[in-house]
GROMACS .gro file of C-alpha atoms in nm:
model
  212
    1UNK     CA    1   1.126  -5.814 -10.123
    2UNK     CA    2   1.248  -6.175 -10.201
    3UNK     CA    3   1.604  -6.257 -10.108
    4UNK     CA    4   1.865  -6.262 -10.390
    5UNK     CA    5   1.874  -6.643 -10.513
    6UNK     CA    6   2.256  -6.699 -10.555
    7UNK     CA    7   2.568  -6.675 -10.323
    8UNK     CA    8   2.534  -6.345 -10.129
    9UNK     CA    9   2.863  -6.420  -9.861
   10UNK     CA   10   3.183  -6.393  -9.935
   11UNK     CA   11   3.373  -6.678  -9.846
   12UNK     CA   12   3.714  -6.579  -9.698
   13UNK     CA   13   3.931  -6.841  -9.683
   14UNK     CA   14   4.357  -6.849  -9.632
   15UNK     CA   15   4.574  -6.982  -9.846
   16UNK     CA   16   4.381  -6.900 -10.185
   17UNK     CA   17   4.517  -7.251 -10.312
   18UNK     CA   18   4.642  -7.502 -10.152
   19UNK     CA   19   5.016  -7.678 -10.239
   20UNK     CA   20   5.150  -8.020 -10.130
   21UNK     CA   21   5.528  -8.081 -10.109
   22UNK     CA   22   5.648  -8.479 -10.151
   23UNK     CA   23   6.001  -8.459 -10.054
   24UNK     CA   24   5.862  -8.298  -9.661
   25UNK     CA   25   5.642  -8.493  -9.399
   26UNK     CA   26   5.461  -8.154  -9.301
   27UNK     CA   27   5.395  -8.058  -9.671
   28UNK     CA   28   5.170  -8.302  -9.689
   29UNK     CA   29   4.947  -8.153  -9.502
   30UNK     CA   30   4.800  -7.818  -9.528
   31UNK     CA   31   4.601  -7.581  -9.255
   32UNK     CA   32   4.336  -7.396  -9.424
   33UNK     CA   33   4.155  -7.162  -9.239
   34UNK     CA   34   3.770  -7.048  -9.336
   35UNK     CA   35   3.682  -6.710  -9.220
   36UNK     CA   36   3.283  -6.584  -9.144
   37UNK     CA   37   3.245  -6.201  -9.194
   38UNK     CA   38   2.886  -6.255  -9.095
   39UNK     CA   39   2.690  -6.208  -8.747
   40UNK     CA   40   2.491  -6.562  -8.829
   41UNK     CA   41   2.636  -6.916  -8.776
   42UNK     CA   42   2.757  -7.083  -9.139
   43UNK     CA   43   2.705  -7.415  -9.219
   44UNK     CA   44   3.064  -7.523  -9.452
   45UNK     CA   45   3.094  -7.785  -9.698
   46UNK     CA   46   3.436  -7.896  -9.863
   47UNK     CA   47   3.405  -8.103 -10.099
   48UNK     CA   48   3.637  -8.236 -10.419
   49UNK     CA   49   3.754  -8.231 -10.744
   50UNK     CA   50   3.959  -8.593 -10.605
   51UNK     CA   51   3.874  -8.681 -10.290
   52UNK     CA   52   3.997  -9.095 -10.326
   53UNK     CA   53   4.305  -8.895 -10.253
   54UNK     CA   54   4.282  -8.595 -10.010
   55UNK     CA   55   4.117  -8.660  -9.677
   56UNK     CA   56   3.987  -8.344  -9.550
   57UNK     CA   57   3.938  -8.345  -9.157
   58UNK     CA   58   3.595  -8.183  -9.009
   59UNK     CA   59   3.474  -8.166  -9.355
   60UNK     CA   60   3.205  -8.071  -9.250
   61UNK     CA   61   3.090  -7.807  -8.966
   62UNK     CA   62   2.918  -7.487  -8.877
   63UNK     CA   63   3.134  -7.160  -8.871
   64UNK     CA   64   3.006  -6.886  -8.552
   65UNK     CA   65   2.927  -6.531  -8.618
   66UNK     CA   66   3.279  -6.330  -8.680
   67UNK     CA   67   3.483  -6.692  -8.633
   68UNK     CA   68   3.686  -6.821  -8.840
   69UNK     CA   69   3.815  -7.238  -8.847
   70UNK     CA   70   4.113  -7.434  -8.943
   71UNK     CA   71   4.011  -7.741  -9.190
   72UNK     CA   72   4.340  -7.992  -9.236
   73UNK     CA   73   4.362  -8.135  -9.561
   74UNK     CA   74   4.614  -8.420  -9.596
   75UNK     CA   75   4.729  -8.568  -9.949
   76UNK     CA   76   4.801  -8.920  -9.902
   77UNK     CA   77   4.875  -8.989 -10.269
   78UNK     CA   78   5.161  -8.865 -10.358
   79UNK     CA   79   5.306  -9.087 -10.610
   80UNK     CA   80   5.502  -8.915 -10.886
   81UNK     CA   81   5.207  -8.952 -11.144
   82UNK     CA   82   5.032  -8.671 -10.881
   83UNK     CA   83   5.348  -8.413 -10.915
   84UNK     CA   84   5.177  -8.101 -11.058
   85UNK     CA   85   4.805  -8.222 -11.118
   86UNK     CA   86   4.629  -7.918 -11.064
   87UNK     CA   87   4.274  -8.070 -10.826
   88UNK     CA   88   4.019  -7.846 -10.730
   89UNK     CA   89   3.873  -7.775 -10.385
   90UNK     CA   90   3.508  -7.604 -10.337
   91UNK     CA   91   3.376  -7.451  -9.963
   92UNK     CA   92   3.020  -7.365  -9.978
   93UNK     CA   93   2.829  -7.132  -9.688
   94UNK     CA   94   2.531  -7.204  -9.656
   95UNK     CA   95   2.274  -7.099  -9.376
   96UNK     CA   96   2.188  -7.270  -9.069
   97UNK     CA   97   1.969  -7.542  -9.077
   98UNK     CA   98   1.914  -7.843  -9.292
   99UNK     CA   99   1.746  -7.678  -9.596
  100UNK     CA  100   1.969  -7.377  -9.524
  101UNK     CA  101   1.998  -7.237  -9.911
  102UNK     CA  102   2.369  -7.178 -10.035
  103UNK     CA  103   2.516  -6.865  -9.932
  104UNK     CA  104   2.845  -6.861 -10.041
  105UNK     CA  105   3.068  -7.010 -10.299
  106UNK     CA  106   3.414  -7.076 -10.408
  107UNK     CA  107   3.760  -7.257 -10.577
  108UNK     CA  108   4.102  -7.358 -10.420
  109UNK     CA  109   4.322  -7.466 -10.675
  110UNK     CA  110   4.526  -7.774 -10.492
  111UNK     CA  111   4.904  -7.871 -10.654
  112UNK     CA  112   5.134  -8.139 -10.512
  113UNK     CA  113   5.539  -8.041 -10.630
  114UNK     CA  114   5.743  -8.325 -10.743
  115UNK     CA  115   6.067  -8.297 -10.428
  116UNK     CA  116   6.310  -7.989 -10.474
  117UNK     CA  117   6.601  -8.243 -10.324
  118UNK     CA  118   6.518  -8.622 -10.341
  119UNK     CA  119   6.818  -8.716 -10.068
  120UNK     CA  120   6.490  -8.576  -9.811
  121UNK     CA  121   6.279  -8.857  -9.896
  122UNK     CA  122   6.552  -9.090  -9.808
  123UNK     CA  123   6.390  -9.293  -9.506
  124UNK     CA  124   6.081  -9.218  -9.583
  125UNK     CA  125   5.882  -9.498  -9.730
  126UNK     CA  126   5.761  -9.448 -10.109
  127UNK     CA  127   5.393  -9.534 -10.207
  128UNK     CA  128   5.588  -9.676 -10.604
  129UNK     CA  129   5.865  -9.864 -10.647
  130UNK     CA  130   6.084  -9.614 -10.949
  131UNK     CA  131   6.464  -9.609 -11.061
  132UNK     CA  132   6.672  -9.323 -10.816
  133UNK     CA  133   6.720  -9.042 -10.996
  134UNK     CA  134   7.067  -9.034 -11.098
  135UNK     CA  135   7.190  -8.756 -10.819
  136UNK     CA  136   7.111  -9.002 -10.553
  137UNK     CA  137   7.384  -9.199 -10.543
  138UNK     CA  138   7.618  -8.892 -10.663
  139UNK     CA  139   7.642  -8.725 -10.293
  140UNK     CA  140   7.790  -9.025 -10.164
  141UNK     CA  141   8.077  -9.056 -10.447
  142UNK     CA  142   8.162  -8.704 -10.355
  143UNK     CA  143   8.239  -8.787 -10.003
  144UNK     CA  144   8.529  -9.008 -10.148
  145UNK     CA  145   8.718  -8.698 -10.328
  146UNK     CA  146   8.860  -8.490 -10.038
  147UNK     CA  147   8.972  -8.850  -9.895
  148UNK     CA  148   9.256  -8.896 -10.104
  149UNK     CA  149   9.462  -8.536 -10.078
  150UNK     CA  150   9.378  -8.438  -9.738
  151UNK     CA  151   9.739  -8.688  -9.638
  152UNK     CA  152   9.925  -8.537  -9.901
  153UNK     CA  153   9.844  -8.148  -9.818
  154UNK     CA  154   9.857  -8.150  -9.488
  155UNK     CA  155  10.230  -8.336  -9.497
  156UNK     CA  156  10.315  -8.028  -9.734
  157UNK     CA  157  10.157  -7.729  -9.511
  158UNK     CA  158  10.387  -7.898  -9.267
  159UNK     CA  159  10.679  -7.899  -9.456
  160UNK     CA  160  10.567  -7.486  -9.520
  161UNK     CA  161  10.534  -7.426  -9.203
  162UNK     CA  162  10.838  -7.539  -9.056
  163UNK     CA  163  11.024  -7.419  -9.288
  164UNK     CA  164  10.858  -7.063  -9.198
  165UNK     CA  165  10.929  -7.145  -8.863
  166UNK     CA  166  11.229  -7.215  -8.906
  167UNK     CA  167  11.343  -6.904  -9.085
  168UNK     CA  168  11.149  -6.647  -8.875
  169UNK     CA  169  11.328  -6.848  -8.568
  170UNK     CA  170  11.672  -6.746  -8.738
  171UNK     CA  171  11.537  -6.397  -8.846
  172UNK     CA  172  11.553  -6.378  -8.478
  173UNK     CA  173  11.848  -6.507  -8.297
  174UNK     CA  174  11.994  -6.262  -8.571
  175UNK     CA  175  12.178  -5.963  -8.422
  176UNK     CA  176  12.016  -5.544  -8.516
  177UNK     CA  177  12.224  -5.344  -8.747
  178UNK     CA  178  12.343  -5.091  -8.509
  179UNK     CA  179  12.452  -5.353  -8.268
  180UNK     CA  180  12.795  -5.336  -8.230
  181UNK     CA  181  13.023  -5.659  -8.044
  182UNK     CA  182  12.912  -5.873  -8.269
  183UNK     CA  183  13.127  -6.120  -8.428
  184UNK     CA  184  12.896  -6.230  -8.760
  185UNK     CA  185  12.903  -6.029  -9.090
  186UNK     CA  186  12.726  -5.726  -9.119
  187UNK     CA  187  12.515  -5.857  -9.405
  188UNK     CA  188  12.380  -6.181  -9.179
  189UNK     CA  189  12.253  -5.811  -8.923
  190UNK     CA  190  11.871  -5.778  -8.965
  191UNK     CA  191  11.659  -5.462  -8.882
  192UNK     CA  192  11.353  -5.363  -8.670
  193UNK     CA  193  11.132  -5.380  -8.893
  194UNK     CA  194  11.198  -5.746  -9.014
  195UNK     CA  195  11.262  -5.916  -8.703
  196UNK     CA  196  10.891  -5.800  -8.591
  197UNK     CA  197  10.723  -5.944  -8.960
  198UNK     CA  198  10.941  -6.237  -8.829
  199UNK     CA  199  10.797  -6.246  -8.504
  200UNK     CA  200  10.424  -6.225  -8.654
  201UNK     CA  201  10.477  -6.448  -8.885
  202UNK     CA  202  10.646  -6.686  -8.568
  203UNK     CA  203  10.293  -6.558  -8.347
  204UNK     CA  204  10.029  -6.688  -8.620
  205UNK     CA  205  10.201  -7.032  -8.691
  206UNK     CA  206  10.220  -7.135  -8.344
  207UNK     CA  207   9.824  -7.067  -8.364
  208UNK     CA  208   9.804  -7.266  -8.725
  209UNK     CA  209   9.994  -7.559  -8.463
  210UNK     CA  210   9.737  -7.492  -8.202
  211UNK     CA  211   9.464  -7.555  -8.379
  212UNK     CA  212   9.514  -7.866  -8.543
   0.00000   0.00000   0.00000
């Protein structure tokens, strides 16, 4: 009986698609894992529709029976003109030997994504000169906004805390309502609950001053 001439072995690869990131150094390299589910060694070959944009380490070799191999693919042209352009890789499996017929074939797509956060590209070499987007210059300007109001906010907060502390201390020094022998008028006598509240507020203010 004649064996079939077409591919008969499923090509199992992970991930099924390649996504490269232009804003991450590690994103310009992807790992492609190729599995051999058969009981015989198979020869593999990696082809690409845009070979000038990629470097494939170990583009040809052998996969042991019921084993796997990792193929490193690096994007070497992360230019803005290549953003969101889909390329294709083809993985071919063939029988062992120089004239082995192709027994498996699979195509996977590859795409380069544009930077999501342009600030992450600072300090990295830019392959092509292009005008900087407005978001590159916005963060330095934003950093100066809180510098001006800080002194006024700190001064007003200090005065407010000082006033609250003085009132709390005054409440603690006033006599209780049931206390006898006090020369102060009855209107200046405070309750025990008011003294507890004043002591609590004074404790909070003390913690604020200690932290600053």
